[in-house]
Amino acid sequence: QILKSDKHGKEFYKHMWNTITDGKVWRGHLINKKKDGTLYDEEATISPVKNTSGKIINFVAVKRDVTEEIKLEDKLRQAQKMEAIGTLAGGIAHDFNNILSAIIGYTELAEYDMPEGSKTRKNLREVLNAGRRARDLVKQILAFSRQGEQERKPLRVSDIVKEALKLLRASLPTTIE
């Protein structure tokens, strides 16, 4: 009783005891508590032991600690989620890159039509700079999303964060800094 984890309700234990007192074998997953108080996961098989007349006189339990297996499964699931996020990010970045190409291309064409030193030409130059920074950010996202080894080179993380914030600023609520 003192080693119960309190992770299973009364119905769980009631079902387990009903199964084995009916003379059947119970198999399942338990979260139990060690003597030091730490919790662990175990797979268990509990079988009734009967005397020659068929009366249950005892129970035998075969248990296996599966805590590490469950942790490994969780890590695998997390790795699969990260892979899916990378694939999604790659798809979005690829589409976004196509949009940026049009923005940069048409902005360059518009810039050539503007007189040198005009305010509109200066504004278009800013649009081009922002577009090129966004294109560089997309390249980094695409590199992240690709499988296998990539060429590694030093970069300034602060610049990437600043650019990402500029892109996100429009969609973030003003209450978030």
Tab-separated table of C-alpha atoms in Angstrom:
chain	number	residue	atom	x	y	z
A	1	GLN	CA	0.000	0.000	0.000
A	2	ILE	CA	2.788	2.482	0.830
A	3	LEU	CA	4.456	1.823	-2.519
A	4	LYS	CA	1.366	2.740	-4.549
A	5	SER	CA	2.010	5.672	-6.851
A	6	ASP	CA	-1.497	7.183	-6.636
A	7	LYS	CA	-1.351	7.404	-10.454
A	8	HIS	CA	-4.154	4.843	-10.867
A	9	GLY	CA	-7.704	5.244	-9.652
A	10	LYS	CA	-9.753	2.825	-7.552
A	11	GLU	CA	-11.416	1.451	-10.700
A	12	PHE	CA	-8.028	0.419	-12.090
A	13	TYR	CA	-7.164	-1.625	-9.004
A	14	LYS	CA	-10.720	-2.962	-8.717
A	15	HIS	CA	-10.542	-4.294	-12.283
A	16	MET	CA	-7.098	-5.816	-11.644
A	17	TRP	CA	-8.229	-7.565	-8.439
A	18	ASN	CA	-11.507	-8.746	-9.985
A	19	THR	CA	-9.556	-10.303	-12.848
A	20	ILE	CA	-7.089	-12.234	-10.696
A	21	THR	CA	-9.627	-13.254	-8.016
A	22	ASP	CA	-11.799	-14.657	-10.844
A	23	GLY	CA	-8.861	-16.958	-11.614
A	24	LYS	CA	-7.708	-15.103	-14.727
A	25	VAL	CA	-4.318	-13.647	-15.616
A	26	TRP	CA	-4.021	-9.841	-15.549
A	27	ARG	CA	-1.540	-8.061	-17.831
A	28	GLY	CA	-0.959	-4.358	-17.882
A	29	HIS	CA	1.064	-1.240	-17.296
A	30	LEU	CA	1.589	0.177	-13.818
A	31	ILE	CA	3.256	3.215	-12.388
A	32	ASN	CA	4.676	2.218	-9.035
A	33	LYS	CA	6.775	3.784	-6.338
A	34	LYS	CA	10.190	2.603	-5.199
A	35	LYS	CA	11.121	2.510	-1.521
A	36	ASP	CA	12.971	5.817	-1.976
A	37	GLY	CA	9.746	7.412	-3.277
A	38	THR	CA	10.674	7.733	-6.972
A	39	LEU	CA	8.133	6.585	-9.517
A	40	TYR	CA	8.816	4.030	-12.220
A	41	ASP	CA	6.879	2.372	-15.043
A	42	GLU	CA	6.468	-1.354	-15.169
A	43	GLU	CA	4.794	-3.987	-17.295
A	44	ALA	CA	3.250	-6.661	-15.121
A	45	THR	CA	1.616	-10.055	-15.435
A	46	ILE	CA	-0.195	-11.249	-12.319
A	47	SER	CA	-1.442	-14.826	-12.203
A	48	PRO	CA	-3.455	-16.629	-9.540
A	49	VAL	CA	-1.856	-19.704	-7.941
A	50	LYS	CA	-4.344	-22.510	-7.249
A	51	ASN	CA	-4.136	-25.571	-5.047
A	52	THR	CA	-5.065	-29.055	-6.244
A	53	SER	CA	-8.752	-28.423	-5.608
A	54	GLY	CA	-8.658	-25.270	-7.800
A	55	LYS	CA	-8.901	-22.735	-4.966
A	56	ILE	CA	-6.764	-19.606	-5.285
A	57	ILE	CA	-4.135	-19.721	-2.549
A	58	ASN	CA	-1.748	-17.035	-3.742
A	59	PHE	CA	-0.710	-14.820	-6.637
A	60	VAL	CA	2.513	-14.582	-8.582
A	61	ALA	CA	3.593	-11.417	-10.362
A	62	VAL	CA	6.214	-11.077	-13.063
A	63	LYS	CA	7.163	-7.450	-13.505
A	64	ARG	CA	9.587	-5.608	-15.741
A	65	ASP	CA	10.786	-2.016	-15.277
A	66	VAL	CA	10.119	-0.218	-18.580
A	67	THR	CA	10.937	3.337	-17.455
A	68	GLU	CA	13.936	3.709	-19.764
A	69	GLU	CA	12.041	2.254	-22.728
A	70	ILE	CA	9.257	4.797	-22.230
A	71	LYS	CA	11.792	7.641	-22.008
A	72	LEU	CA	13.394	6.461	-25.261
A	73	GLU	CA	9.980	6.252	-26.935
A	74	ASP	CA	9.248	9.820	-25.797
A	75	LYS	CA	12.579	11.008	-27.226
A	76	LEU	CA	11.833	9.244	-30.503
A	77	ARG	CA	8.393	10.884	-30.678
A	78	GLN	CA	9.984	14.282	-30.004
A	79	ALA	CA	12.575	13.675	-32.720
A	80	GLN	CA	9.801	12.720	-35.143
A	81	LYS	CA	7.924	15.928	-34.260
A	82	MET	CA	11.068	17.973	-34.896
A	83	GLU	CA	11.549	16.231	-38.252
A	84	ALA	CA	7.938	17.012	-39.176
A	85	ILE	CA	8.405	20.648	-38.146
A	86	GLY	CA	11.558	20.828	-40.273
A	87	THR	CA	9.696	19.412	-43.260
A	88	LEU	CA	6.828	21.860	-42.736
A	89	ALA	CA	9.232	24.784	-42.308
A	90	GLY	CA	11.019	23.757	-45.504
A	91	GLY	CA	7.777	23.701	-47.467
A	92	ILE	CA	6.667	27.069	-46.148
A	93	ALA	CA	10.118	28.577	-46.684
A	94	HIS	CA	10.208	27.309	-50.267
A	95	ASP	CA	6.829	28.893	-51.032
A	96	PHE	CA	7.813	32.083	-49.227
A	97	ASN	CA	11.035	32.207	-51.233
A	98	ASN	CA	9.016	32.179	-54.455
A	99	ILE	CA	6.919	35.095	-53.181
A	100	LEU	CA	10.062	36.991	-52.144
A	101	SER	CA	11.558	36.509	-55.610
A	102	ALA	CA	8.573	38.263	-57.153
A	103	ILE	CA	8.690	41.054	-54.550
A	104	ILE	CA	12.415	41.617	-55.061
A	105	GLY	CA	12.172	41.398	-58.859
A	106	TYR	CA	9.269	43.836	-59.231
A	107	THR	CA	10.791	46.196	-56.654
A	108	GLU	CA	14.040	46.293	-58.649
A	109	LEU	CA	12.065	47.059	-61.813
A	110	ALA	CA	10.144	49.839	-60.058
A	111	GLU	CA	13.356	51.268	-58.605
A	112	TYR	CA	14.865	51.672	-62.112
A	113	ASP	CA	11.836	53.741	-63.165
A	114	MET	CA	12.288	56.211	-60.291
A	115	PRO	CA	14.541	59.266	-60.547
A	116	GLU	CA	17.843	59.119	-58.674
A	117	GLY	CA	17.581	60.644	-55.183
A	118	SER	CA	13.778	60.541	-55.028
A	119	LYS	CA	11.983	59.571	-51.838
A	120	THR	CA	10.171	56.756	-53.659
A	121	ARG	CA	13.469	55.306	-54.901
A	122	LYS	CA	14.826	55.459	-51.332
A	123	ASN	CA	11.717	53.654	-50.057
A	124	LEU	CA	12.054	50.991	-52.745
A	125	ARG	CA	15.708	50.522	-51.709
A	126	GLU	CA	14.467	49.774	-48.155
A	127	VAL	CA	11.956	47.261	-49.519
A	128	LEU	CA	14.790	45.571	-51.435
A	129	ASN	CA	17.025	45.452	-48.362
A	130	ALA	CA	14.232	43.916	-46.288
A	131	GLY	CA	13.453	41.433	-49.075
A	132	ARG	CA	17.080	40.358	-49.299
A	133	ARG	CA	17.305	39.940	-45.520
A	134	ALA	CA	14.127	37.851	-45.631
A	135	ARG	CA	15.624	35.776	-48.482
A	136	ASP	CA	18.724	35.099	-46.346
A	137	LEU	CA	16.523	34.061	-43.447
A	138	VAL	CA	14.596	31.704	-45.751
A	139	LYS	CA	17.910	30.157	-46.864
A	140	GLN	CA	18.743	29.412	-43.242
A	141	ILE	CA	15.310	27.863	-42.650
A	142	LEU	CA	15.733	25.727	-45.769
A	143	ALA	CA	19.186	24.620	-44.574
A	144	PHE	CA	17.665	23.637	-41.222
A	145	SER	CA	14.882	21.652	-42.871
A	146	ARG	CA	17.146	19.603	-45.161
A	147	GLN	CA	18.193	16.129	-44.099
A	148	GLY	CA	21.851	15.163	-43.866
A	149	GLU	CA	24.998	17.111	-43.236
A	150	GLN	CA	25.143	20.767	-44.159
A	151	GLU	CA	28.108	23.044	-44.527
A	152	ARG	CA	28.710	24.689	-41.177
A	153	LYS	CA	29.894	28.209	-40.843
A	154	PRO	CA	29.792	30.755	-38.034
A	155	LEU	CA	26.912	33.196	-37.957
A	156	ARG	CA	25.559	35.907	-35.721
A	157	VAL	CA	22.508	34.508	-34.003
A	158	SER	CA	21.490	37.987	-32.849
A	159	ASP	CA	21.075	39.088	-36.484
A	160	ILE	CA	18.831	36.126	-37.227
A	161	VAL	CA	16.725	36.801	-34.150
A	162	LYS	CA	16.400	40.487	-35.060
A	163	GLU	CA	15.279	39.624	-38.597
A	164	ALA	CA	12.825	37.016	-37.347
A	165	LEU	CA	11.393	39.553	-34.921
A	166	LYS	CA	10.972	42.105	-37.716
A	167	LEU	CA	9.042	39.537	-39.735
A	168	LEU	CA	6.940	38.473	-36.735
A	169	ARG	CA	6.292	41.933	-35.357
A	170	ALA	CA	3.300	42.476	-37.639
A	171	SER	CA	1.562	39.334	-36.359
A	172	LEU	CA	2.395	39.621	-32.653
A	173	PRO	CA	0.006	41.410	-30.283
A	174	THR	CA	1.279	44.788	-29.081
A	175	THR	CA	1.204	43.498	-25.491
A	176	ILE	CA	4.178	41.225	-26.238
A	177	GLU	CA	7.659	42.713	-26.203
